[in-house]
């Protein structure tokens, strides 16, 4: 499985790009390789007061400045206390990121915000992009904001069974920024049969105070991609 590791330093200092460029096995008419290249943008620590108790989030922009969609992207925040000691780790995932798309990653902390002074981030991404099999499509889908859930129906019009299929859902704000995503999968989907998927999406901040450069995200749109590959980034946390 092709993937690239990248690093960001703590203390509000981030590298300008992911470490290196991962080149897909594709070329254009001039034999110039298509590339998946992810780059970091703004980042900050915010505290959400909209839940039962305050919750800290590491908010990090990730942009695909390449020419090929990525596979799964994983961002892990390492939480630091006032003494710069590590007090925990949490992760956010996105199924894929298209060229020119930006993901506003929200890594939610399981530690209380009173323990967290800063964060450092590591991550990785797959170079293989989603591949939808012929004869399979999304018949309908609906994003239920109040349930933080994306549901829909997949139609298999093939004459043969499908060994594995994954539905990849993403939600967007009005500017087209990706706010989050998730997946659901089905094995051994019979020929001519439908499959109803349910994708649970990560909770986003609702009430953020004293952070002038941060706007509470408001999902307004969604998208569903299909993927029949089996590649996944291993969860080592």
PDB file of C-alpha atoms in Angstrom:
ATOM      1  CA  UNK A   1       0.000   0.000   0.000  1.00  0.00           C
ATOM      2  CA  UNK A   2       1.506   3.344  -1.055  1.00  0.00           C
ATOM      3  CA  UNK A   3       1.317   6.061   1.530  1.00  0.00           C
ATOM      4  CA  UNK A   4       3.331   9.048   2.662  1.00  0.00           C
ATOM      5  CA  UNK A   5       4.122  10.083   6.236  1.00  0.00           C
ATOM      6  CA  UNK A   6       4.282  13.766   7.138  1.00  0.00           C
ATOM      7  CA  UNK A   7       5.124  15.752  10.230  1.00  0.00           C
ATOM      8  CA  UNK A   8       4.185  19.064  11.803  1.00  0.00           C
ATOM      9  CA  UNK A   9       5.914  20.665  14.788  1.00  0.00           C
ATOM     10  CA  UNK A  10       4.209  21.749  17.982  1.00  0.00           C
ATOM     11  CA  UNK A  11       3.938  25.318  19.191  1.00  0.00           C
ATOM     12  CA  UNK A  12       2.002  26.678  16.241  1.00  0.00           C
ATOM     13  CA  UNK A  13       4.755  26.009  13.689  1.00  0.00           C
ATOM     14  CA  UNK A  14       3.823  23.815  10.741  1.00  0.00           C
ATOM     15  CA  UNK A  15       5.669  22.624   7.676  1.00  0.00           C
ATOM     16  CA  UNK A  16       4.525  24.232   4.461  1.00  0.00           C
ATOM     17  CA  UNK A  17       3.853  20.964   2.646  1.00  0.00           C
ATOM     18  CA  UNK A  18       3.657  17.253   3.214  1.00  0.00           C
ATOM     19  CA  UNK A  19       7.025  15.531   3.098  1.00  0.00           C
ATOM     20  CA  UNK A  20       7.617  14.946  -0.578  1.00  0.00           C
ATOM     21  CA  UNK A  21       5.308  14.320  -3.501  1.00  0.00           C
ATOM     22  CA  UNK A  22       3.722  10.935  -4.059  1.00  0.00           C
ATOM     23  CA  UNK A  23       3.357  10.159  -7.739  1.00  0.00           C
ATOM     24  CA  UNK A  24       0.539   7.982  -9.004  1.00  0.00           C
ATOM     25  CA  UNK A  25       1.112   5.512 -11.840  1.00  0.00           C
ATOM     26  CA  UNK A  26      -0.563   7.817 -14.390  1.00  0.00           C
ATOM     27  CA  UNK A  27       0.736  10.341 -16.919  1.00  0.00           C
ATOM     28  CA  UNK A  28      -0.763  12.984 -19.181  1.00  0.00           C
ATOM     29  CA  UNK A  29      -0.199  13.371 -22.947  1.00  0.00           C
ATOM     30  CA  UNK A  30       3.198  15.023 -22.364  1.00  0.00           C
ATOM     31  CA  UNK A  31       4.264  12.118 -20.129  1.00  0.00           C
ATOM     32  CA  UNK A  32       4.059  14.404 -17.093  1.00  0.00           C
ATOM     33  CA  UNK A  33       3.069  12.308 -14.072  1.00  0.00           C
ATOM     34  CA  UNK A  34      -0.208  13.058 -12.346  1.00  0.00           C
ATOM     35  CA  UNK A  35       0.484  13.667  -8.683  1.00  0.00           C
ATOM     36  CA  UNK A  36      -1.255  13.604  -5.341  1.00  0.00           C
ATOM     37  CA  UNK A  37       0.232  16.392  -3.238  1.00  0.00           C
ATOM     38  CA  UNK A  38      -1.232  17.492   0.081  1.00  0.00           C
ATOM     39  CA  UNK A  39      -0.359  20.775   1.744  1.00  0.00           C
ATOM     40  CA  UNK A  40      -1.090  22.310   5.134  1.00  0.00           C
ATOM     41  CA  UNK A  41      -2.789  25.666   5.687  1.00  0.00           C
ATOM     42  CA  UNK A  42      -4.010  27.419   8.835  1.00  0.00           C
ATOM     43  CA  UNK A  43      -4.310  25.584  12.148  1.00  0.00           C
ATOM     44  CA  UNK A  44      -5.516  26.425  15.624  1.00  0.00           C
ATOM     45  CA  UNK A  45      -6.789  25.070  18.915  1.00  0.00           C
ATOM     46  CA  UNK A  46     -10.472  25.748  19.677  1.00  0.00           C
ATOM     47  CA  UNK A  47     -12.797  24.814  22.522  1.00  0.00           C
ATOM     48  CA  UNK A  48     -16.431  23.892  21.885  1.00  0.00           C
ATOM     49  CA  UNK A  49     -18.897  24.835  24.634  1.00  0.00           C
ATOM     50  CA  UNK A  50     -21.948  23.416  22.844  1.00  0.00           C
ATOM     51  CA  UNK A  51     -21.951  19.969  24.416  1.00  0.00           C
ATOM     52  CA  UNK A  52     -22.463  18.573  27.890  1.00  0.00           C
ATOM     53  CA  UNK A  53     -18.897  19.619  28.780  1.00  0.00           C
ATOM     54  CA  UNK A  54     -16.259  21.719  26.945  1.00  0.00           C
ATOM     55  CA  UNK A  55     -14.329  19.865  24.227  1.00  0.00           C
ATOM     56  CA  UNK A  56     -10.993  20.804  22.650  1.00  0.00           C
ATOM     57  CA  UNK A  57     -10.403  20.471  18.894  1.00  0.00           C
ATOM     58  CA  UNK A  58      -7.276  20.767  16.795  1.00  0.00           C
ATOM     59  CA  UNK A  59      -8.442  22.435  13.591  1.00  0.00           C
ATOM     60  CA  UNK A  60      -6.062  21.963  10.650  1.00  0.00           C
ATOM     61  CA  UNK A  61      -6.493  22.847   6.970  1.00  0.00           C
ATOM     62  CA  UNK A  62      -5.338  20.198   4.507  1.00  0.00           C
ATOM     63  CA  UNK A  63      -5.418  20.980   0.781  1.00  0.00           C
ATOM     64  CA  UNK A  64      -4.825  18.724  -2.211  1.00  0.00           C
ATOM     65  CA  UNK A  65      -2.747  20.882  -4.569  1.00  0.00           C
ATOM     66  CA  UNK A  66      -1.977  17.950  -6.859  1.00  0.00           C
ATOM     67  CA  UNK A  67      -3.793  16.655  -9.907  1.00  0.00           C
ATOM     68  CA  UNK A  68      -5.044  13.302  -8.570  1.00  0.00           C
ATOM     69  CA  UNK A  69      -7.471  12.573  -5.749  1.00  0.00           C
ATOM     70  CA  UNK A  70      -5.948  10.998  -2.670  1.00  0.00           C
ATOM     71  CA  UNK A  71      -7.113   7.915  -0.888  1.00  0.00           C
ATOM     72  CA  UNK A  72      -7.790   8.004   2.840  1.00  0.00           C
ATOM     73  CA  UNK A  73      -6.210  10.886   4.771  1.00  0.00           C
ATOM     74  CA  UNK A  74      -5.492  10.510   8.473  1.00  0.00           C
ATOM     75  CA  UNK A  75      -4.538  13.360  10.834  1.00  0.00           C
ATOM     76  CA  UNK A  76      -3.493  12.645  14.424  1.00  0.00           C
ATOM     77  CA  UNK A  77      -3.186  15.329  17.114  1.00  0.00           C
ATOM     78  CA  UNK A  78      -0.833  14.809  20.025  1.00  0.00           C
ATOM     79  CA  UNK A  79      -2.078  16.943  22.907  1.00  0.00           C
ATOM     80  CA  UNK A  80       0.465  18.835  25.016  1.00  0.00           C
ATOM     81  CA  UNK A  81       0.036  20.281  28.488  1.00  0.00           C
ATOM     82  CA  UNK A  82       1.622  23.468  29.854  1.00  0.00           C
ATOM     83  CA  UNK A  83       4.898  21.632  30.464  1.00  0.00           C
ATOM     84  CA  UNK A  84       4.840  20.375  26.829  1.00  0.00           C
ATOM     85  CA  UNK A  85       4.291  16.818  28.029  1.00  0.00           C
ATOM     86  CA  UNK A  86       2.077  14.603  25.895  1.00  0.00           C
ATOM     87  CA  UNK A  87      -1.287  13.898  27.524  1.00  0.00           C
ATOM     88  CA  UNK A  88      -2.972  11.919  24.752  1.00  0.00           C
ATOM     89  CA  UNK A  89      -3.586  11.384  21.038  1.00  0.00           C
ATOM     90  CA  UNK A  90      -6.678  11.537  18.848  1.00  0.00           C
ATOM     91  CA  UNK A  91      -7.286  11.084  15.149  1.00  0.00           C
ATOM     92  CA  UNK A  92      -9.534  12.388  12.366  1.00  0.00           C
ATOM     93  CA  UNK A  93      -9.966  10.603   9.036  1.00  0.00           C
ATOM     94  CA  UNK A  94     -11.282  11.553   5.620  1.00  0.00           C
ATOM     95  CA  UNK A  95     -12.046   8.936   2.935  1.00  0.00           C
ATOM     96  CA  UNK A  96     -10.445  10.953   0.106  1.00  0.00           C
ATOM     97  CA  UNK A  97      -9.565  14.472  -0.998  1.00  0.00           C
ATOM     98  CA  UNK A  98     -10.021  15.638  -4.586  1.00  0.00           C
ATOM     99  CA  UNK A  99      -7.635  18.006  -6.404  1.00  0.00           C
ATOM    100  CA  UNK A 100      -8.197  21.633  -5.287  1.00  0.00           C
ATOM    101  CA  UNK A 101     -10.297  20.492  -2.334  1.00  0.00           C
ATOM    102  CA  UNK A 102      -9.533  21.696   1.189  1.00  0.00           C
ATOM    103  CA  UNK A 103     -10.398  19.686   4.276  1.00  0.00           C
ATOM    104  CA  UNK A 104     -10.909  21.602   7.512  1.00  0.00           C
ATOM    105  CA  UNK A 105      -9.915  18.702   9.753  1.00  0.00           C
ATOM    106  CA  UNK A 106     -11.370  18.758  13.267  1.00  0.00           C
ATOM    107  CA  UNK A 107      -9.488  16.409  15.592  1.00  0.00           C
ATOM    108  CA  UNK A 108     -11.617  16.023  18.713  1.00  0.00           C
ATOM    109  CA  UNK A 109      -9.852  15.518  22.028  1.00  0.00           C
ATOM    110  CA  UNK A 110     -10.898  12.921  24.565  1.00  0.00           C
ATOM    111  CA  UNK A 111      -8.929  14.856  27.191  1.00  0.00           C
ATOM    112  CA  UNK A 112     -10.447  17.846  28.946  1.00  0.00           C
ATOM    113  CA  UNK A 113      -9.475  21.253  27.492  1.00  0.00           C
ATOM    114  CA  UNK A 114      -8.064  22.296  30.867  1.00  0.00           C
ATOM    115  CA  UNK A 115      -5.276  19.742  30.307  1.00  0.00           C
ATOM    116  CA  UNK A 116      -4.348  21.017  26.839  1.00  0.00           C
ATOM    117  CA  UNK A 117      -2.095  23.952  26.066  1.00  0.00           C
ATOM    118  CA  UNK A 118      -0.984  23.096  22.520  1.00  0.00           C
ATOM    119  CA  UNK A 119      -0.783  20.226  20.047  1.00  0.00           C
ATOM    120  CA  UNK A 120       1.469  18.588  17.493  1.00  0.00           C
ATOM    121  CA  UNK A 121       0.236  16.744  14.431  1.00  0.00           C
ATOM    122  CA  UNK A 122       1.311  13.727  12.432  1.00  0.00           C
ATOM    123  CA  UNK A 123      -0.490  11.985   9.628  1.00  0.00           C
ATOM    124  CA  UNK A 124      -0.457   9.969   6.453  1.00  0.00           C
ATOM    125  CA  UNK A 125      -2.432   9.469   3.274  1.00  0.00           C
ATOM    126  CA  UNK A 126      -2.975   6.877   0.592  1.00  0.00           C
ATOM    127  CA  UNK A 127      -2.023   7.666  -2.980  1.00  0.00           C
ATOM    128  CA  UNK A 128      -4.681   5.387  -4.488  1.00  0.00           C
ATOM    129  CA  UNK A 129      -7.933   7.199  -5.187  1.00  0.00           C
ATOM    130  CA  UNK A 130     -11.447   5.682  -4.959  1.00  0.00           C
ATOM    131  CA  UNK A 131     -12.494   3.466  -7.863  1.00  0.00           C
ATOM    132  CA  UNK A 132     -16.178   2.869  -8.449  1.00  0.00           C
ATOM    133  CA  UNK A 133     -17.001  -0.441 -10.181  1.00  0.00           C
ATOM    134  CA  UNK A 134     -18.994  -0.396 -13.424  1.00  0.00           C
ATOM    135  CA  UNK A 135     -22.719  -0.955 -13.016  1.00  0.00           C
ATOM    136  CA  UNK A 136     -22.951   0.292  -9.430  1.00  0.00           C
ATOM    137  CA  UNK A 137     -24.263   3.733  -8.498  1.00  0.00           C
ATOM    138  CA  UNK A 138     -25.826   5.901  -5.808  1.00  0.00           C
ATOM    139  CA  UNK A 139     -29.609   5.835  -6.290  1.00  0.00           C
ATOM    140  CA  UNK A 140     -30.352   8.322  -3.497  1.00  0.00           C
ATOM    141  CA  UNK A 141     -28.725   9.931  -0.464  1.00  0.00           C
ATOM    142  CA  UNK A 142     -29.719  12.241   2.372  1.00  0.00           C
ATOM    143  CA  UNK A 143     -27.678  14.134   4.960  1.00  0.00           C
ATOM    144  CA  UNK A 144     -29.441  14.337   8.337  1.00  0.00           C
ATOM    145  CA  UNK A 145     -27.777  17.205  10.171  1.00  0.00           C
ATOM    146  CA  UNK A 146     -29.491  16.618  13.486  1.00  0.00           C
ATOM    147  CA  UNK A 147     -28.435  12.942  13.518  1.00  0.00           C
ATOM    148  CA  UNK A 148     -24.892  13.582  12.192  1.00  0.00           C
ATOM    149  CA  UNK A 149     -25.642  10.847   9.689  1.00  0.00           C
ATOM    150  CA  UNK A 150     -25.600  10.365   5.927  1.00  0.00           C
ATOM    151  CA  UNK A 151     -27.869   7.633   4.605  1.00  0.00           C
ATOM    152  CA  UNK A 152     -28.587   6.415   1.102  1.00  0.00           C
ATOM    153  CA  UNK A 153     -29.184   3.551  -1.287  1.00  0.00           C
ATOM    154  CA  UNK A 154     -26.729   1.904  -3.662  1.00  0.00           C
ATOM    155  CA  UNK A 155     -27.997   0.040  -6.725  1.00  0.00           C
ATOM    156  CA  UNK A 156     -26.043  -2.886  -8.172  1.00  0.00           C
ATOM    157  CA  UNK A 157     -27.106  -3.436 -11.785  1.00  0.00           C
ATOM    158  CA  UNK A 158     -24.247  -5.834 -12.536  1.00  0.00           C
ATOM    159  CA  UNK A 159     -24.829  -9.419 -13.601  1.00  0.00           C
ATOM    160  CA  UNK A 160     -22.409 -10.642 -10.958  1.00  0.00           C
ATOM    161  CA  UNK A 161     -21.965 -10.312  -7.225  1.00  0.00           C
ATOM    162  CA  UNK A 162     -19.632  -7.655  -5.846  1.00  0.00           C
ATOM    163  CA  UNK A 163     -17.078  -8.900  -3.320  1.00  0.00           C
ATOM    164  CA  UNK A 164     -16.764  -5.611  -1.445  1.00  0.00           C
ATOM    165  CA  UNK A 165     -18.109  -2.077  -1.779  1.00  0.00           C
ATOM    166  CA  UNK A 166     -17.477   1.007   0.323  1.00  0.00           C
ATOM    167  CA  UNK A 167     -19.620   4.152   0.407  1.00  0.00           C
ATOM    168  CA  UNK A 168     -17.575   7.251   1.205  1.00  0.00           C
ATOM    169  CA  UNK A 169     -19.544  10.265   2.407  1.00  0.00           C
ATOM    170  CA  UNK A 170     -18.284  13.834   2.776  1.00  0.00           C
ATOM    171  CA  UNK A 171     -19.990  17.014   3.949  1.00  0.00           C
ATOM    172  CA  UNK A 172     -19.232  20.551   2.731  1.00  0.00           C
ATOM    173  CA  UNK A 173     -19.900  24.120   3.766  1.00  0.00           C
ATOM    174  CA  UNK A 174     -21.294  26.781   1.408  1.00  0.00           C
ATOM    175  CA  UNK A 175     -17.778  27.583   0.117  1.00  0.00           C
ATOM    176  CA  UNK A 176     -17.082  23.988  -0.841  1.00  0.00           C
ATOM    177  CA  UNK A 177     -14.701  23.275   2.049  1.00  0.00           C
ATOM    178  CA  UNK A 178     -14.817  19.680   3.253  1.00  0.00           C
ATOM    179  CA  UNK A 179     -15.909  19.557   6.895  1.00  0.00           C
ATOM    180  CA  UNK A 180     -15.725  15.829   7.519  1.00  0.00           C
ATOM    181  CA  UNK A 181     -16.494  12.407   6.201  1.00  0.00           C
ATOM    182  CA  UNK A 182     -17.001   8.772   6.971  1.00  0.00           C
ATOM    183  CA  UNK A 183     -17.568   5.357   5.422  1.00  0.00           C
ATOM    184  CA  UNK A 184     -19.798   2.317   5.437  1.00  0.00           C
ATOM    185  CA  UNK A 185     -19.076  -0.952   3.652  1.00  0.00           C
ATOM    186  CA  UNK A 186     -20.811  -4.070   2.442  1.00  0.00           C
ATOM    187  CA  UNK A 187     -19.416  -7.472   1.519  1.00  0.00           C
ATOM    188  CA  UNK A 188     -20.837  -9.889  -1.041  1.00  0.00           C
ATOM    189  CA  UNK A 189     -23.426  -7.567  -2.590  1.00  0.00           C
ATOM    190  CA  UNK A 190     -25.569  -9.801  -4.853  1.00  0.00           C
ATOM    191  CA  UNK A 191     -26.136  -8.951  -8.515  1.00  0.00           C
ATOM    192  CA  UNK A 192     -29.229  -6.827  -9.090  1.00  0.00           C
ATOM    193  CA  UNK A 193     -29.661  -6.026  -5.388  1.00  0.00           C
ATOM    194  CA  UNK A 194     -29.731  -2.692  -3.545  1.00  0.00           C
ATOM    195  CA  UNK A 195     -27.756  -1.803  -0.432  1.00  0.00           C
ATOM    196  CA  UNK A 196     -28.769   0.836   2.127  1.00  0.00           C
ATOM    197  CA  UNK A 197     -25.776   2.505   3.749  1.00  0.00           C
ATOM    198  CA  UNK A 198     -25.506   4.530   6.967  1.00  0.00           C
ATOM    199  CA  UNK A 199     -22.489   6.773   7.458  1.00  0.00           C
ATOM    200  CA  UNK A 200     -21.892   8.336  10.862  1.00  0.00           C
ATOM    201  CA  UNK A 201     -20.110  11.665  10.590  1.00  0.00           C
ATOM    202  CA  UNK A 202     -17.855  13.236  13.229  1.00  0.00           C
ATOM    203  CA  UNK A 203     -19.361  15.796  15.570  1.00  0.00           C
ATOM    204  CA  UNK A 204     -18.376  19.381  14.761  1.00  0.00           C
ATOM    205  CA  UNK A 205     -18.078  22.312  17.211  1.00  0.00           C
ATOM    206  CA  UNK A 206     -21.288  24.207  17.908  1.00  0.00           C
ATOM    207  CA  UNK A 207     -20.377  27.067  20.279  1.00  0.00           C
ATOM    208  CA  UNK A 208     -16.836  28.487  20.121  1.00  0.00           C
ATOM    209  CA  UNK A 209     -15.997  31.654  22.071  1.00  0.00           C
ATOM    210  CA  UNK A 210     -12.950  33.963  22.171  1.00  0.00           C
ATOM    211  CA  UNK A 211     -11.539  32.644  18.880  1.00  0.00           C
ATOM    212  CA  UNK A 212     -11.948  35.524  16.385  1.00  0.00           C
ATOM    213  CA  UNK A 213     -10.406  33.715  13.380  1.00  0.00           C
ATOM    214  CA  UNK A 214     -12.669  30.683  13.666  1.00  0.00           C
ATOM    215  CA  UNK A 215     -16.231  30.329  12.398  1.00  0.00           C
ATOM    216  CA  UNK A 216     -18.416  27.470  13.580  1.00  0.00           C
ATOM    217  CA  UNK A 217     -18.784  25.160  10.535  1.00  0.00           C
ATOM    218  CA  UNK A 218     -22.203  24.884   8.913  1.00  0.00           C
ATOM    219  CA  UNK A 219     -22.641  21.871   6.596  1.00  0.00           C
ATOM    220  CA  UNK A 220     -24.829  22.676   3.588  1.00  0.00           C
ATOM    221  CA  UNK A 221     -24.066  19.916   1.081  1.00  0.00           C
ATOM    222  CA  UNK A 222     -22.798  16.353   0.798  1.00  0.00           C
ATOM    223  CA  UNK A 223     -21.310  13.901  -1.666  1.00  0.00           C
ATOM    224  CA  UNK A 224     -21.059  10.122  -1.839  1.00  0.00           C
ATOM    225  CA  UNK A 225     -18.298   8.218  -3.659  1.00  0.00           C
ATOM    226  CA  UNK A 226     -18.041   4.464  -4.164  1.00  0.00           C
ATOM    227  CA  UNK A 227     -14.879   2.416  -3.849  1.00  0.00           C
ATOM    228  CA  UNK A 228     -14.298  -1.280  -4.451  1.00  0.00           C
ATOM    229  CA  UNK A 229     -10.635  -1.283  -3.332  1.00  0.00           C
ATOM    230  CA  UNK A 230      -9.504  -2.887  -0.082  1.00  0.00           C
ATOM    231  CA  UNK A 231      -6.705  -0.437   0.822  1.00  0.00           C
ATOM    232  CA  UNK A 232      -6.982   1.194   4.224  1.00  0.00           C
ATOM    233  CA  UNK A 233      -4.533   3.009   6.479  1.00  0.00           C
ATOM    234  CA  UNK A 234      -3.882   0.783   9.465  1.00  0.00           C
ATOM    235  CA  UNK A 235      -5.022   2.134  12.802  1.00  0.00           C
ATOM    236  CA  UNK A 236      -1.965   2.058  15.038  1.00  0.00           C
ATOM    237  CA  UNK A 237      -3.449   4.216  17.796  1.00  0.00           C
TER     238      UNK A 237
END
